[in-house]
Amino acid sequence: MNIKSSAVALIKHYNDFHQLPLSPKYQQLPTYLLAYLQGAMARRSNKEAKPFTFSFQLENLLKLTLRPEHFGMTKGILIDREYYNLPVKNAPKHILDLGTNIGLSLLAFHDQFPDADIAGVEADPRNFDLLVKNIQANNLNVSVLSGAISESTGIFDLRTGRDSTCSTLIEGSLIHPGHDSSIAIPPVSYTHLTLPTKRI
């Protein structure tokens, strides 16, 4: 990436900052910019970016720990409200989120349906550690499970790349190229889903 494209990317990142409901906002700007720069350096060196913790003000004050690659997803869920206004006639009693990543979806579901029994499943252990941290930091009463939902037995190879938002079980996926490593993960049966969940 040349200087011009780097400057354009930094300006876009700064503009995104104004859309995020960070609180207190400008006190977190240095950390926000540091996260961007650290993420850019991690991409160039093909290393994993470290996570940063931010405070967001929605209906309640949220404390979220995320990596730079999670900013787009955070904007989509917290600003664009992609998980809100769901086409349901009645409030669901049970919600199962497959691929819950770092827990933003669980926060959105709990916000809308606080009486529902909510469970999230996440296969990528890099995300699962942040998922547990975010659930605990926001006192969310949900269940989380590390693994992949499947009717098959045996260990799966989760194909991973630098971006932990795009891990996949699909072999040779054209949707998620650049997955040059894999992580062995356990399968979780639909019929036994509630048994290994960890209540946070």
XYZ file of C-alpha atoms in Angstrom:
200
model
C 0.000 0.000 0.000
C 1.508 3.336 -1.071
C 1.397 6.601 0.878
C -1.658 7.913 -0.993
C -3.766 4.797 -0.440
C -2.593 4.629 3.192
C -3.718 8.211 3.745
C -7.100 7.503 2.112
C -7.591 4.444 4.321
C -6.677 6.428 7.438
C -9.117 9.215 6.530
C -11.902 6.656 5.994
C -11.084 5.074 9.336
C -11.223 8.492 10.995
C -14.583 9.244 9.344
C -15.930 5.906 10.615
C -14.898 7.011 14.089
C -17.502 9.771 14.041
C -20.275 7.272 13.308
C -19.449 4.934 16.168
C -21.257 5.637 19.471
C -18.053 5.729 21.502
C -18.393 7.281 24.945
C -16.509 9.254 26.064
C -15.858 9.816 22.362
C -12.710 11.893 21.910
C -10.928 10.396 24.891
C -10.946 7.129 22.934
C -9.698 8.633 19.655
C -5.988 7.933 20.365
C -6.754 4.274 21.099
C -8.973 4.062 18.018
C -6.225 5.425 15.751
C -3.635 3.221 17.456
C -5.831 0.195 16.767
C -5.960 1.143 13.072
C -2.172 1.614 12.810
C -1.460 -1.560 14.741
C -3.887 -3.468 12.525
C -2.246 -2.082 9.375
C 1.199 -3.138 10.608
C -0.122 -6.579 11.533
C -1.506 -7.021 7.991
C 1.836 -6.107 6.436
C 3.752 -8.513 8.670
C 1.057 -11.201 8.349
C 0.583 -11.267 12.110
C -2.512 -11.211 14.285
C -3.545 -7.778 15.523
C -3.974 -7.368 19.255
C -7.374 -6.501 20.763
C -8.375 -3.130 22.215
C -11.178 -2.282 24.653
C -13.675 0.504 23.925
C -16.803 1.888 25.598
C -19.934 2.347 23.467
C -23.091 4.200 24.516
C -26.333 2.730 23.194
C -29.382 2.096 25.371
C -26.768 1.012 27.925
C -23.037 1.591 28.201
C -21.217 -1.315 26.558
C -17.598 -2.306 27.070
C -16.301 -4.239 24.071
C -12.907 -5.757 23.382
C -12.203 -6.206 19.675
C -9.500 -6.350 17.058
C -9.185 -3.806 14.225
C -10.864 -6.194 11.757
C -14.005 -6.132 13.927
C -14.680 -2.418 13.414
C -16.728 -2.967 10.244
C -18.877 -5.585 11.949
C -19.265 -3.314 14.973
C -20.533 -0.507 12.753
C -22.924 -2.868 10.987
C -24.508 -4.106 14.201
C -24.326 -1.048 16.461
C -24.913 1.716 13.881
C -26.676 0.091 10.930
C -28.556 -2.177 13.394
C -28.393 -5.174 11.082
C -29.745 -7.467 13.817
C -32.665 -5.230 14.760
C -36.235 -4.960 13.433
C -36.398 -8.692 12.829
C -39.561 -9.914 11.028
C -41.029 -11.839 13.977
C -44.643 -11.613 15.115
C -43.928 -12.581 18.702
C -40.861 -12.303 20.880
C -38.897 -15.563 20.541
C -38.382 -17.732 23.608
C -35.176 -19.315 22.295
C -32.463 -17.810 20.058
C -29.533 -19.787 18.667
C -26.814 -17.782 16.909
C -24.395 -19.840 14.821
C -21.144 -17.993 14.238
C -21.554 -15.432 16.982
C -18.004 -14.093 16.527
C -17.170 -11.729 19.438
C -20.734 -11.469 20.775
C -22.168 -8.339 19.165
C -25.119 -10.311 17.821
C -25.867 -11.677 21.290
C -25.884 -8.129 22.658
C -28.368 -7.103 19.959
C -30.622 -10.098 20.569
C -30.537 -9.630 24.342
C -31.303 -5.940 23.925
C -34.471 -6.753 21.954
C -35.534 -9.965 23.696
C -34.239 -9.836 27.292
C -36.485 -12.736 28.391
C -35.349 -15.128 25.661
C -33.022 -18.066 26.274
C -30.060 -17.044 24.062
C -27.141 -19.250 23.019
C -24.235 -18.493 20.709
C -21.812 -20.876 18.994
C -18.400 -19.750 17.720
C -15.845 -21.999 16.042
C -12.800 -19.704 15.860
C -10.994 -19.778 19.232
C -9.496 -16.352 18.514
C -13.009 -14.935 18.561
C -14.255 -17.140 21.380
C -11.851 -15.641 23.921
C -13.108 -12.146 23.067
C -16.700 -13.420 23.041
C -16.430 -14.622 26.628
C -14.718 -11.395 27.678
C -17.435 -9.232 26.080
C -20.276 -11.276 27.568
C -18.752 -11.066 31.041
C -17.933 -7.345 30.765
C -21.562 -6.544 29.925
C -23.170 -8.996 32.415
C -25.077 -10.773 29.668
C -27.050 -13.837 30.768
C -26.496 -16.034 27.715
C -24.923 -19.382 26.903
C -21.877 -19.707 24.673
C -20.240 -22.703 23.096
C -16.889 -23.209 21.384
C -17.127 -25.488 18.367
C -18.963 -26.075 15.100
C -22.534 -27.315 14.793
C -22.613 -30.564 12.830
C -24.329 -33.923 12.579
C -20.935 -35.482 11.796
C -18.366 -36.776 14.235
C -14.626 -36.208 14.324
C -12.498 -33.096 14.407
C -12.986 -30.358 11.811
C -10.322 -28.185 10.227
C -11.394 -24.563 10.486
C -9.660 -22.690 7.675
C -8.326 -19.401 8.987
C -6.576 -16.330 7.723
C -5.414 -13.063 9.199
C -9.002 -11.768 9.455
C -10.809 -13.613 12.249
C -14.213 -12.495 10.937
C -13.940 -14.743 7.859
C -12.920 -18.203 9.068
C -14.635 -21.040 7.216
C -15.184 -24.791 7.162
C -15.646 -24.722 3.383
C -12.689 -26.317 1.609
C -11.093 -24.082 -1.002
C -13.639 -21.328 -0.454
C -13.639 -18.667 -3.171
C -15.600 -16.413 -0.835
C -12.812 -16.360 1.743
C -9.455 -16.633 -0.075
C -6.118 -16.340 1.702
C -6.840 -18.931 4.371
C -3.397 -20.470 4.648
C -3.726 -22.149 8.051
C -6.246 -24.212 9.958
C -7.368 -24.880 13.530
C -8.727 -28.220 14.757
C -12.142 -27.706 16.342
C -14.684 -30.128 17.864
C -18.129 -30.765 16.383
C -21.241 -30.076 18.440
C -24.406 -32.036 17.754
C -27.746 -30.266 17.410
C -29.284 -32.827 19.746
C -26.761 -32.161 22.506
C -26.446 -28.430 22.062
C -27.556 -27.445 25.557
C -25.268 -29.873 27.375
C -21.817 -28.342 26.798
C -22.861 -24.686 26.861
C -21.115 -22.419 29.300
C -23.399 -20.018 31.141
C -21.674 -16.675 31.538
